[in-house]
């Protein structure tokens, strides 16, 4: 049986096995997809052992950067992202890495009817999660992609790294001015139950869409804050998770999948 896994630590909470099993059922693909807990200091060994037989893997926290280092071949977007969430064993045995997070985010935004072309977008955060989505967002030709981070120097480094690809700049959180069309939270603040310190003026009541790349059973802290400021819509990252999985599934299995029923099933769990 063709074998796939998702690597992480912890990994018990991961929704990826359920998502891929739904895709497999939907498309009649015979395959196995399991969670694989790698030791914190033993990702490379675990990955090498798996790929003796395994065909593909997703990679989640905290191994995305280590996975990037392990690859023999990187897609251009993964090269720039500095992190991979998807590994595939090529026919010649080499390990290929891709980063499908940004494509997943863009697909979910478009599924939700969010206009990206010509939009003023604010991206909060400058860690691996933010880095992975900048290139796919710029491909949608926004008018501006402003990156703001608690530690401003990191936002500047990111903006510089992607400057040749489009209108990306670094702004400081305190000095943000004027309403944005779309605000994407790529910080880990929600994990601590916190919201990045933002002026309320970045939200235009009834117009600004807010997207938290995190998801939780209830509203995330960021989306609750955004809703209280009058954001026109708040969206969590569950759709992004399903879409990034779909990119991997299509590549591995060479078949189309429908994501909407899988997202609906996940929401109903
Ligand atoms: P990830 O791979 O999830 O992006 P990371 O590389 O550790 O993880 O980055 C976490 C991001 O969340 C950073 O942008 C971090 O800001 P700093 O660069 O200043 O550390 C941001 N972050 C984490 N907790 C935060 C909080 N409570 N408020 C605001 N930003 C926070």
PDB file of C-alpha atoms and ligand atoms in Angstrom:
ATOM      1  CA  UNK A   1       0.000   0.000   0.000  1.00  0.00           C
ATOM      2  CA  UNK A   2       1.305   3.511  -0.827  1.00  0.00           C
ATOM      3  CA  UNK A   3       2.380   5.170   2.399  1.00  0.00           C
ATOM      4  CA  UNK A   4       2.098   8.814   3.475  1.00  0.00           C
ATOM      5  CA  UNK A   5       2.488  10.469   6.877  1.00  0.00           C
ATOM      6  CA  UNK A   6       2.424  13.809   8.608  1.00  0.00           C
ATOM      7  CA  UNK A   7       5.459  14.551  10.787  1.00  0.00           C
ATOM      8  CA  UNK A   8       5.125  16.784  13.837  1.00  0.00           C
ATOM      9  CA  UNK A   9       5.708  17.021  17.561  1.00  0.00           C
ATOM     10  CA  UNK A  10       3.128  16.981  19.009  1.00  0.00           C
ATOM     11  CA  UNK A  11       1.053  15.351  16.275  1.00  0.00           C
ATOM     12  CA  UNK A  12      -1.917  13.728  18.042  1.00  0.00           C
ATOM     13  CA  UNK A  13      -4.178  16.731  17.386  1.00  0.00           C
ATOM     14  CA  UNK A  14      -3.418  16.888  13.648  1.00  0.00           C
ATOM     15  CA  UNK A  15      -6.393  16.957  11.300  1.00  0.00           C
ATOM     16  CA  UNK A  16      -4.261  16.028   8.270  1.00  0.00           C
ATOM     17  CA  UNK A  17      -4.852  12.243   8.499  1.00  0.00           C
ATOM     18  CA  UNK A  18      -8.627  12.743   8.486  1.00  0.00           C
ATOM     19  CA  UNK A  19      -8.418  15.207   5.585  1.00  0.00           C
ATOM     20  CA  UNK A  20      -6.280  12.915   3.422  1.00  0.00           C
ATOM     21  CA  UNK A  21      -8.421   9.885   4.229  1.00  0.00           C
ATOM     22  CA  UNK A  22     -11.500  11.827   3.104  1.00  0.00           C
ATOM     23  CA  UNK A  23      -9.727  12.807  -0.114  1.00  0.00           C
ATOM     24  CA  UNK A  24      -8.711   9.161  -0.673  1.00  0.00           C
ATOM     25  CA  UNK A  25     -12.257   7.944  -0.113  1.00  0.00           C
ATOM     26  CA  UNK A  26     -13.683  10.630  -2.387  1.00  0.00           C
ATOM     27  CA  UNK A  27     -11.330   9.717  -5.251  1.00  0.00           C
ATOM     28  CA  UNK A  28     -11.111   5.948  -4.690  1.00  0.00           C
ATOM     29  CA  UNK A  29      -7.362   6.042  -4.043  1.00  0.00           C
ATOM     30  CA  UNK A  30      -5.803   3.113  -2.188  1.00  0.00           C
ATOM     31  CA  UNK A  31      -3.294   4.629   0.227  1.00  0.00           C
ATOM     32  CA  UNK A  32      -2.377   4.944   3.876  1.00  0.00           C
ATOM     33  CA  UNK A  33      -1.933   8.285   5.636  1.00  0.00           C
ATOM     34  CA  UNK A  34      -0.894   8.281   9.305  1.00  0.00           C
ATOM     35  CA  UNK A  35       0.425  10.670  11.949  1.00  0.00           C
ATOM     36  CA  UNK A  36       4.124  10.162  12.749  1.00  0.00           C
ATOM     37  CA  UNK A  37       5.540  11.618  15.951  1.00  0.00           C
ATOM     38  CA  UNK A  38       9.221  12.405  15.384  1.00  0.00           C
ATOM     39  CA  UNK A  39      11.489  13.023  18.390  1.00  0.00           C
ATOM     40  CA  UNK A  40      12.326  16.711  18.805  1.00  0.00           C
ATOM     41  CA  UNK A  41      16.006  15.943  18.201  1.00  0.00           C
ATOM     42  CA  UNK A  42      15.454  13.200  15.638  1.00  0.00           C
ATOM     43  CA  UNK A  43      13.469  14.522  12.689  1.00  0.00           C
ATOM     44  CA  UNK A  44      16.101  13.818  10.017  1.00  0.00           C
ATOM     45  CA  UNK A  45      16.540  10.186  11.090  1.00  0.00           C
ATOM     46  CA  UNK A  46      12.787   9.647  11.272  1.00  0.00           C
ATOM     47  CA  UNK A  47      12.303  11.139   7.817  1.00  0.00           C
ATOM     48  CA  UNK A  48      15.099   9.070   6.241  1.00  0.00           C
ATOM     49  CA  UNK A  49      13.691   5.901   7.810  1.00  0.00           C
ATOM     50  CA  UNK A  50      10.181   6.658   6.557  1.00  0.00           C
ATOM     51  CA  UNK A  51      11.273   7.426   3.007  1.00  0.00           C
ATOM     52  CA  UNK A  52      12.911   4.022   2.545  1.00  0.00           C
ATOM     53  CA  UNK A  53       9.373   2.931   1.688  1.00  0.00           C
ATOM     54  CA  UNK A  54       7.180   6.003   2.040  1.00  0.00           C
ATOM     55  CA  UNK A  55       6.109   8.138  -0.913  1.00  0.00           C
ATOM     56  CA  UNK A  56       5.171  11.445   0.637  1.00  0.00           C
ATOM     57  CA  UNK A  57       4.832  13.379   3.856  1.00  0.00           C
ATOM     58  CA  UNK A  58       3.443  16.560   5.238  1.00  0.00           C
ATOM     59  CA  UNK A  59       5.496  18.381   7.828  1.00  0.00           C
ATOM     60  CA  UNK A  60       4.185  20.540  10.629  1.00  0.00           C
ATOM     61  CA  UNK A  61       5.506  22.348  13.699  1.00  0.00           C
ATOM     62  CA  UNK A  62       8.366  22.338  14.633  1.00  0.00           C
ATOM     63  CA  UNK A  63      10.056  20.582  11.708  1.00  0.00           C
ATOM     64  CA  UNK A  64       9.339  22.710   8.616  1.00  0.00           C
ATOM     65  CA  UNK A  65      12.768  24.377   8.573  1.00  0.00           C
ATOM     66  CA  UNK A  66      14.619  21.110   9.251  1.00  0.00           C
ATOM     67  CA  UNK A  67      12.663  19.445   6.466  1.00  0.00           C
ATOM     68  CA  UNK A  68      13.775  22.232   4.119  1.00  0.00           C
ATOM     69  CA  UNK A  69      17.406  21.464   4.929  1.00  0.00           C
ATOM     70  CA  UNK A  70      16.924  17.772   4.221  1.00  0.00           C
ATOM     71  CA  UNK A  71      15.641  18.178   0.651  1.00  0.00           C
ATOM     72  CA  UNK A  72      17.655  17.360  -2.473  1.00  0.00           C
ATOM     73  CA  UNK A  73      15.316  19.429  -4.657  1.00  0.00           C
ATOM     74  CA  UNK A  74      13.207  22.446  -3.682  1.00  0.00           C
ATOM     75  CA  UNK A  75      10.472  24.170  -5.663  1.00  0.00           C
ATOM     76  CA  UNK A  76      11.302  27.868  -6.205  1.00  0.00           C
ATOM     77  CA  UNK A  77       8.615  28.980  -3.735  1.00  0.00           C
ATOM     78  CA  UNK A  78       9.882  26.549  -1.093  1.00  0.00           C
ATOM     79  CA  UNK A  79      13.438  27.753  -1.701  1.00  0.00           C
ATOM     80  CA  UNK A  80      12.361  31.317  -0.902  1.00  0.00           C
ATOM     81  CA  UNK A  81      10.063  30.327   1.982  1.00  0.00           C
ATOM     82  CA  UNK A  82      12.907  28.622   3.862  1.00  0.00           C
ATOM     83  CA  UNK A  83      10.481  25.981   5.092  1.00  0.00           C
ATOM     84  CA  UNK A  84       8.598  23.045   3.566  1.00  0.00           C
ATOM     85  CA  UNK A  85       5.320  21.468   4.613  1.00  0.00           C
ATOM     86  CA  UNK A  86       5.410  18.740   1.971  1.00  0.00           C
ATOM     87  CA  UNK A  87       8.043  16.118   1.075  1.00  0.00           C
ATOM     88  CA  UNK A  88       7.898  13.686  -1.839  1.00  0.00           C
ATOM     89  CA  UNK A  89      10.195  10.863  -2.871  1.00  0.00           C
ATOM     90  CA  UNK A  90      10.983  11.229  -6.566  1.00  0.00           C
ATOM     91  CA  UNK A  91      11.387   8.203  -8.861  1.00  0.00           C
ATOM     92  CA  UNK A  92      15.183   8.518  -8.688  1.00  0.00           C
ATOM     93  CA  UNK A  93      15.062   8.459  -4.868  1.00  0.00           C
ATOM     94  CA  UNK A  94      15.767  12.157  -4.326  1.00  0.00           C
ATOM     95  CA  UNK A  95      13.678  14.052  -1.792  1.00  0.00           C
ATOM     96  CA  UNK A  96      11.620  16.967  -3.154  1.00  0.00           C
ATOM     97  CA  UNK A  97      10.327  19.744  -0.900  1.00  0.00           C
ATOM     98  CA  UNK A  98       7.490  22.172  -1.542  1.00  0.00           C
ATOM     99  CA  UNK A  99       5.656  24.752   0.522  1.00  0.00           C
ATOM    100  CA  UNK A 100       1.921  24.632  -0.195  1.00  0.00           C
ATOM    101  CA  UNK A 101       0.812  26.797   2.746  1.00  0.00           C
ATOM    102  CA  UNK A 102       0.658  30.028   0.762  1.00  0.00           C
ATOM    103  CA  UNK A 103      -1.218  28.451  -2.150  1.00  0.00           C
ATOM    104  CA  UNK A 104      -3.616  26.986   0.434  1.00  0.00           C
ATOM    105  CA  UNK A 105      -4.169  30.399   1.986  1.00  0.00           C
ATOM    106  CA  UNK A 106      -4.765  32.086  -1.376  1.00  0.00           C
ATOM    107  CA  UNK A 107      -7.201  29.336  -2.486  1.00  0.00           C
ATOM    108  CA  UNK A 108      -9.163  29.661   0.742  1.00  0.00           C
ATOM    109  CA  UNK A 109      -9.313  33.464   0.440  1.00  0.00           C
ATOM    110  CA  UNK A 110     -10.563  33.145  -3.163  1.00  0.00           C
ATOM    111  CA  UNK A 111     -13.067  30.423  -2.117  1.00  0.00           C
ATOM    112  CA  UNK A 112     -14.394  32.952   0.385  1.00  0.00           C
ATOM    113  CA  UNK A 113     -14.808  35.565  -2.343  1.00  0.00           C
ATOM    114  CA  UNK A 114     -12.058  37.851  -0.989  1.00  0.00           C
ATOM    115  CA  UNK A 115     -10.617  40.171  -3.661  1.00  0.00           C
ATOM    116  CA  UNK A 116      -6.827  40.155  -3.621  1.00  0.00           C
ATOM    117  CA  UNK A 117      -6.039  42.004  -6.854  1.00  0.00           C
ATOM    118  CA  UNK A 118      -5.451  45.657  -6.027  1.00  0.00           C
ATOM    119  CA  UNK A 119      -6.107  45.076  -2.314  1.00  0.00           C
ATOM    120  CA  UNK A 120      -4.261  46.686   0.600  1.00  0.00           C
ATOM    121  CA  UNK A 121      -3.160  43.708   2.659  1.00  0.00           C
ATOM    122  CA  UNK A 122      -1.610  43.725   6.131  1.00  0.00           C
ATOM    123  CA  UNK A 123       0.316  40.614   7.123  1.00  0.00           C
ATOM    124  CA  UNK A 124       0.958  40.318  10.867  1.00  0.00           C
ATOM    125  CA  UNK A 125       4.040  38.348  11.910  1.00  0.00           C
ATOM    126  CA  UNK A 126       7.462  37.674  10.462  1.00  0.00           C
ATOM    127  CA  UNK A 127       8.156  34.057  11.436  1.00  0.00           C
ATOM    128  CA  UNK A 128       8.042  30.954   9.273  1.00  0.00           C
ATOM    129  CA  UNK A 129       4.263  31.107   8.826  1.00  0.00           C
ATOM    130  CA  UNK A 130       4.412  34.650   7.408  1.00  0.00           C
ATOM    131  CA  UNK A 131       7.429  33.921   5.205  1.00  0.00           C
ATOM    132  CA  UNK A 132       5.649  30.976   3.589  1.00  0.00           C
ATOM    133  CA  UNK A 133       2.689  33.003   2.323  1.00  0.00           C
ATOM    134  CA  UNK A 134       4.285  36.196   0.987  1.00  0.00           C
ATOM    135  CA  UNK A 135       5.169  34.980  -2.521  1.00  0.00           C
ATOM    136  CA  UNK A 136       1.729  33.444  -3.297  1.00  0.00           C
ATOM    137  CA  UNK A 137       0.017  36.594  -1.964  1.00  0.00           C
ATOM    138  CA  UNK A 138       2.175  38.831  -4.182  1.00  0.00           C
ATOM    139  CA  UNK A 139       1.301  36.658  -7.189  1.00  0.00           C
ATOM    140  CA  UNK A 140      -2.294  37.869  -6.757  1.00  0.00           C
ATOM    141  CA  UNK A 141      -1.145  41.441  -7.508  1.00  0.00           C
ATOM    142  CA  UNK A 142      -2.273  43.326  -4.390  1.00  0.00           C
ATOM    143  CA  UNK A 143      -1.756  47.110  -4.373  1.00  0.00           C
ATOM    144  CA  UNK A 144       0.246  46.752  -1.153  1.00  0.00           C
ATOM    145  CA  UNK A 145       1.436  43.973   1.125  1.00  0.00           C
ATOM    146  CA  UNK A 146       2.499  45.514   4.433  1.00  0.00           C
ATOM    147  CA  UNK A 147       4.321  43.254   6.900  1.00  0.00           C
ATOM    148  CA  UNK A 148       4.206  44.267  10.577  1.00  0.00           C
ATOM    149  CA  UNK A 149       5.771  42.427  13.486  1.00  0.00           C
ATOM    150  CA  UNK A 150       6.323  42.785  17.234  1.00  0.00           C
ATOM    151  CA  UNK A 151      10.054  42.710  16.490  1.00  0.00           C
ATOM    152  CA  UNK A 152      10.188  45.226  13.600  1.00  0.00           C
ATOM    153  CA  UNK A 153      13.640  44.221  12.336  1.00  0.00           C
ATOM    154  CA  UNK A 154      12.315  40.803  11.333  1.00  0.00           C
ATOM    155  CA  UNK A 155       9.555  42.388   9.244  1.00  0.00           C
ATOM    156  CA  UNK A 156      12.184  44.507   7.485  1.00  0.00           C
ATOM    157  CA  UNK A 157      14.295  41.459   6.671  1.00  0.00           C
ATOM    158  CA  UNK A 158      11.242  39.703   5.209  1.00  0.00           C
ATOM    159  CA  UNK A 159      10.119  42.698   3.156  1.00  0.00           C
ATOM    160  CA  UNK A 160      13.613  43.038   1.702  1.00  0.00           C
ATOM    161  CA  UNK A 161      13.832  39.345   0.868  1.00  0.00           C
ATOM    162  CA  UNK A 162      10.664  39.522  -1.270  1.00  0.00           C
ATOM    163  CA  UNK A 163      10.923  43.109  -2.573  1.00  0.00           C
ATOM    164  CA  UNK A 164      11.787  42.049  -6.131  1.00  0.00           C
ATOM    165  CA  UNK A 165       8.517  40.084  -6.391  1.00  0.00           C
ATOM    166  CA  UNK A 166       6.049  42.897  -5.701  1.00  0.00           C
ATOM    167  CA  UNK A 167       4.919  45.829  -3.545  1.00  0.00           C
ATOM    168  CA  UNK A 168       5.883  44.482  -0.112  1.00  0.00           C
ATOM    169  CA  UNK A 169       7.026  46.793   2.675  1.00  0.00           C
ATOM    170  CA  UNK A 170       7.589  46.681   6.430  1.00  0.00           C
ATOM    171  CA  UNK A 171       5.493  48.865   8.733  1.00  0.00           C
ATOM    172  CA  UNK A 172       5.678  49.131  12.508  1.00  0.00           C
ATOM    173  CA  UNK A 173       2.634  47.956  14.443  1.00  0.00           C
ATOM    174  CA  UNK A 174       2.272  51.240  16.334  1.00  0.00           C
ATOM    175  CA  UNK A 175       2.458  53.420  13.256  1.00  0.00           C
ATOM    176  CA  UNK A 176      -0.002  51.603  11.051  1.00  0.00           C
ATOM    177  CA  UNK A 177      -2.371  54.070   9.486  1.00  0.00           C
ATOM    178  CA  UNK A 178      -5.589  53.881   7.563  1.00  0.00           C
ATOM    179  CA  UNK A 179      -7.868  50.970   6.995  1.00  0.00           C
ATOM    180  CA  UNK A 180      -6.773  47.789   5.242  1.00  0.00           C
ATOM    181  CA  UNK A 181      -8.880  45.658   2.899  1.00  0.00           C
ATOM    182  CA  UNK A 182      -7.531  42.439   4.356  1.00  0.00           C
ATOM    183  CA  UNK A 183      -5.590  41.651   7.549  1.00  0.00           C
ATOM    184  CA  UNK A 184      -3.945  38.235   7.866  1.00  0.00           C
ATOM    185  CA  UNK A 185      -2.719  37.106  11.272  1.00  0.00           C
ATOM    186  CA  UNK A 186       0.358  34.897  10.830  1.00  0.00           C
ATOM    187  CA  UNK A 187       1.644  35.422  14.377  1.00  0.00           C
ATOM    188  CA  UNK A 188       1.616  32.814  17.097  1.00  0.00           C
ATOM    189  CA  UNK A 189      -0.153  35.288  19.436  1.00  0.00           C
ATOM    190  CA  UNK A 190      -3.474  33.411  19.341  1.00  0.00           C
ATOM    191  CA  UNK A 191      -1.719  30.389  20.855  1.00  0.00           C
ATOM    192  CA  UNK A 192      -1.113  32.475  23.978  1.00  0.00           C
ATOM    193  CA  UNK A 193      -4.641  33.883  23.876  1.00  0.00           C
ATOM    194  CA  UNK A 194      -3.226  37.255  22.808  1.00  0.00           C
ATOM    195  CA  UNK A 195      -3.822  39.713  19.989  1.00  0.00           C
ATOM    196  CA  UNK A 196      -0.987  41.675  18.332  1.00  0.00           C
ATOM    197  CA  UNK A 197      -1.150  45.329  19.503  1.00  0.00           C
ATOM    198  CA  UNK A 198      -2.920  46.958  16.576  1.00  0.00           C
ATOM    199  CA  UNK A 199      -4.615  50.336  16.302  1.00  0.00           C
ATOM    200  CA  UNK A 200      -8.349  49.918  15.702  1.00  0.00           C
ATOM    201  CA  UNK A 201      -8.012  52.282  12.713  1.00  0.00           C
ATOM    202  CA  UNK A 202      -6.654  49.432  10.534  1.00  0.00           C
ATOM    203  CA  UNK A 203     -10.193  48.076  10.391  1.00  0.00           C
ATOM    204  CA  UNK A 204     -12.826  49.876   8.340  1.00  0.00           C
ATOM    205  CA  UNK A 205     -16.188  48.832   9.751  1.00  0.00           C
ATOM    206  CA  UNK A 206     -18.104  46.758   7.242  1.00  0.00           C
ATOM    207  CA  UNK A 207     -15.205  46.590   4.752  1.00  0.00           C
ATOM    208  CA  UNK A 208     -12.089  44.984   6.223  1.00  0.00           C
ATOM    209  CA  UNK A 209     -11.825  41.190   6.036  1.00  0.00           C
ATOM    210  CA  UNK A 210      -9.752  39.517   8.773  1.00  0.00           C
ATOM    211  CA  UNK A 211      -8.131  36.115   8.417  1.00  0.00           C
ATOM    212  CA  UNK A 212      -6.467  34.205  11.254  1.00  0.00           C
ATOM    213  CA  UNK A 213      -4.184  31.448   9.990  1.00  0.00           C
ATOM    214  CA  UNK A 214      -4.831  29.693  13.306  1.00  0.00           C
ATOM    215  CA  UNK A 215      -8.065  27.862  13.977  1.00  0.00           C
ATOM    216  CA  UNK A 216      -9.795  26.759  17.140  1.00  0.00           C
ATOM    217  CA  UNK A 217     -13.160  25.358  18.129  1.00  0.00           C
ATOM    218  CA  UNK A 218     -14.517  28.839  18.943  1.00  0.00           C
ATOM    219  CA  UNK A 219     -13.433  32.249  17.602  1.00  0.00           C
ATOM    220  CA  UNK A 220      -9.677  32.814  17.753  1.00  0.00           C
ATOM    221  CA  UNK A 221      -8.667  35.798  19.957  1.00  0.00           C
ATOM    222  CA  UNK A 222      -7.625  37.770  16.861  1.00  0.00           C
ATOM    223  CA  UNK A 223     -10.906  37.156  15.053  1.00  0.00           C
ATOM    224  CA  UNK A 224     -12.914  37.989  18.189  1.00  0.00           C
ATOM    225  CA  UNK A 225     -11.026  41.297  18.426  1.00  0.00           C
ATOM    226  CA  UNK A 226     -11.548  41.972  14.705  1.00  0.00           C
ATOM    227  CA  UNK A 227     -15.254  41.267  14.951  1.00  0.00           C
ATOM    228  CA  UNK A 228     -15.560  43.649  17.902  1.00  0.00           C
ATOM    229  CA  UNK A 229     -13.938  46.371  15.744  1.00  0.00           C
ATOM    230  CA  UNK A 230     -16.567  45.846  13.043  1.00  0.00           C
ATOM    231  CA  UNK A 231     -14.636  43.732  10.514  1.00  0.00           C
ATOM    232  CA  UNK A 232     -16.902  42.780   7.608  1.00  0.00           C
ATOM    233  CA  UNK A 233     -15.878  39.118   7.897  1.00  0.00           C
ATOM    234  CA  UNK A 234     -13.616  36.958  10.007  1.00  0.00           C
ATOM    235  CA  UNK A 235     -12.248  33.678   8.653  1.00  0.00           C
ATOM    236  CA  UNK A 236     -10.114  31.103  10.463  1.00  0.00           C
ATOM    237  CA  UNK A 237      -7.350  28.914   9.025  1.00  0.00           C
ATOM    238  CA  UNK A 238      -9.227  25.631   8.741  1.00  0.00           C
ATOM    239  CA  UNK A 239      -9.931  26.171   5.039  1.00  0.00           C
ATOM    240  CA  UNK A 240      -6.248  26.936   4.458  1.00  0.00           C
ATOM    241  CA  UNK A 241      -5.362  23.626   6.109  1.00  0.00           C
ATOM    242  CA  UNK A 242      -7.721  21.729   3.789  1.00  0.00           C
ATOM    243  CA  UNK A 243      -6.484  23.602   0.693  1.00  0.00           C
ATOM    244  CA  UNK A 244      -2.775  23.053   1.434  1.00  0.00           C
ATOM    245  CA  UNK A 245      -3.558  19.356   1.889  1.00  0.00           C
ATOM    246  CA  UNK A 246      -5.389  19.314  -1.443  1.00  0.00           C
ATOM    247  CA  UNK A 247      -2.347  20.729  -3.268  1.00  0.00           C
ATOM    248  CA  UNK A 248      -0.259  17.870  -1.868  1.00  0.00           C
ATOM    249  CA  UNK A 249      -2.887  15.210  -2.601  1.00  0.00           C
ATOM    250  CA  UNK A 250      -3.274  16.308  -6.237  1.00  0.00           C
ATOM    251  CA  UNK A 251       0.500  16.210  -6.730  1.00  0.00           C
ATOM    252  CA  UNK A 252       0.931  12.809  -5.077  1.00  0.00           C
ATOM    253  CA  UNK A 253      -2.058  11.045  -6.605  1.00  0.00           C
ATOM    254  CA  UNK A 254      -2.564  12.943  -9.873  1.00  0.00           C
ATOM    255  CA  UNK A 255      -6.308  13.345  -9.298  1.00  0.00           C
ATOM    256  CA  UNK A 256      -8.622  16.277  -8.622  1.00  0.00           C
ATOM    257  CA  UNK A 257     -10.309  16.590  -5.217  1.00  0.00           C
ATOM    258  CA  UNK A 258     -13.268  18.640  -4.020  1.00  0.00           C
ATOM    259  CA  UNK A 259     -12.319  20.554  -0.877  1.00  0.00           C
ATOM    260  CA  UNK A 260     -15.681  22.070   0.115  1.00  0.00           C
ATOM    261  CA  UNK A 261     -17.278  18.828   1.384  1.00  0.00           C
ATOM    262  CA  UNK A 262     -14.153  17.981   3.373  1.00  0.00           C
ATOM    263  CA  UNK A 263     -14.109  21.414   5.009  1.00  0.00           C
ATOM    264  CA  UNK A 264     -17.811  21.086   5.804  1.00  0.00           C
ATOM    265  CA  UNK A 265     -17.224  17.656   7.347  1.00  0.00           C
ATOM    266  CA  UNK A 266     -14.366  19.013   9.473  1.00  0.00           C
ATOM    267  CA  UNK A 267     -16.491  21.901  10.706  1.00  0.00           C
ATOM    268  CA  UNK A 268     -19.195  19.427  11.645  1.00  0.00           C
ATOM    269  CA  UNK A 269     -16.922  17.248  13.788  1.00  0.00           C
TER     270      UNK A 269
HETATM  271  P1  LIG B   1       5.809  30.428  13.010  1.00  0.00           P
HETATM  272  O1  LIG B   1       6.663  29.424  12.301  1.00  0.00           O
HETATM  273  O2  LIG B   1       4.483  29.912  13.497  1.00  0.00           O
HETATM  274  O3  LIG B   1       5.676  31.699  12.255  1.00  0.00           O
HETATM  275  P2  LIG B   1       7.785  31.700  14.677  1.00  0.00           P
HETATM  276  O4  LIG B   1       8.802  31.663  13.581  1.00  0.00           O
HETATM  277  O5  LIG B   1       8.197  31.431  16.077  1.00  0.00           O
HETATM  278  O6  LIG B   1       6.585  30.720  14.393  1.00  0.00           O
HETATM  279  O7  LIG B   1       7.102  33.159  14.605  1.00  0.00           O
HETATM  280  C1  LIG B   1       6.097  33.541  15.486  1.00  0.00           C
HETATM  281  C2  LIG B   1       5.583  34.936  15.075  1.00  0.00           C
HETATM  282  O8  LIG B   1       4.520  35.309  15.967  1.00  0.00           O
HETATM  283  C3  LIG B   1       6.611  36.035  15.165  1.00  0.00           C
HETATM  284  O9  LIG B   1       6.305  36.998  14.181  1.00  0.00           O
HETATM  285  C4  LIG B   1       6.361  36.577  16.566  1.00  0.00           C
HETATM  286  O10 LIG B   1       6.805  37.889  16.773  1.00  0.00           O
HETATM  287  P3  LIG B   1       8.363  38.181  17.159  1.00  0.00           P
HETATM  288  O11 LIG B   1       9.126  38.069  15.876  1.00  0.00           O
HETATM  289  O12 LIG B   1       8.360  39.558  17.691  1.00  0.00           O
HETATM  290  O13 LIG B   1       8.740  37.137  18.147  1.00  0.00           O
HETATM  291  C5  LIG B   1       4.868  36.527  16.616  1.00  0.00           C
HETATM  292  N1  LIG B   1       4.301  36.491  17.976  1.00  0.00           N
HETATM  293  C6  LIG B   1       4.329  35.462  18.848  1.00  0.00           C
HETATM  294  N2  LIG B   1       3.663  35.758  19.983  1.00  0.00           N
HETATM  295  C7  LIG B   1       3.197  37.024  19.821  1.00  0.00           C
HETATM  296  C8  LIG B   1       2.403  37.915  20.637  1.00  0.00           C
HETATM  297  N3  LIG B   1       1.981  37.554  21.861  1.00  0.00           N
HETATM  298  N4  LIG B   1       2.090  39.130  20.119  1.00  0.00           N
HETATM  299  C9  LIG B   1       2.526  39.506  18.891  1.00  0.00           C
HETATM  300  N5  LIG B   1       3.264  38.711  18.073  1.00  0.00           N
HETATM  301  C10 LIG B   1       3.578  37.491  18.535  1.00  0.00           C
END
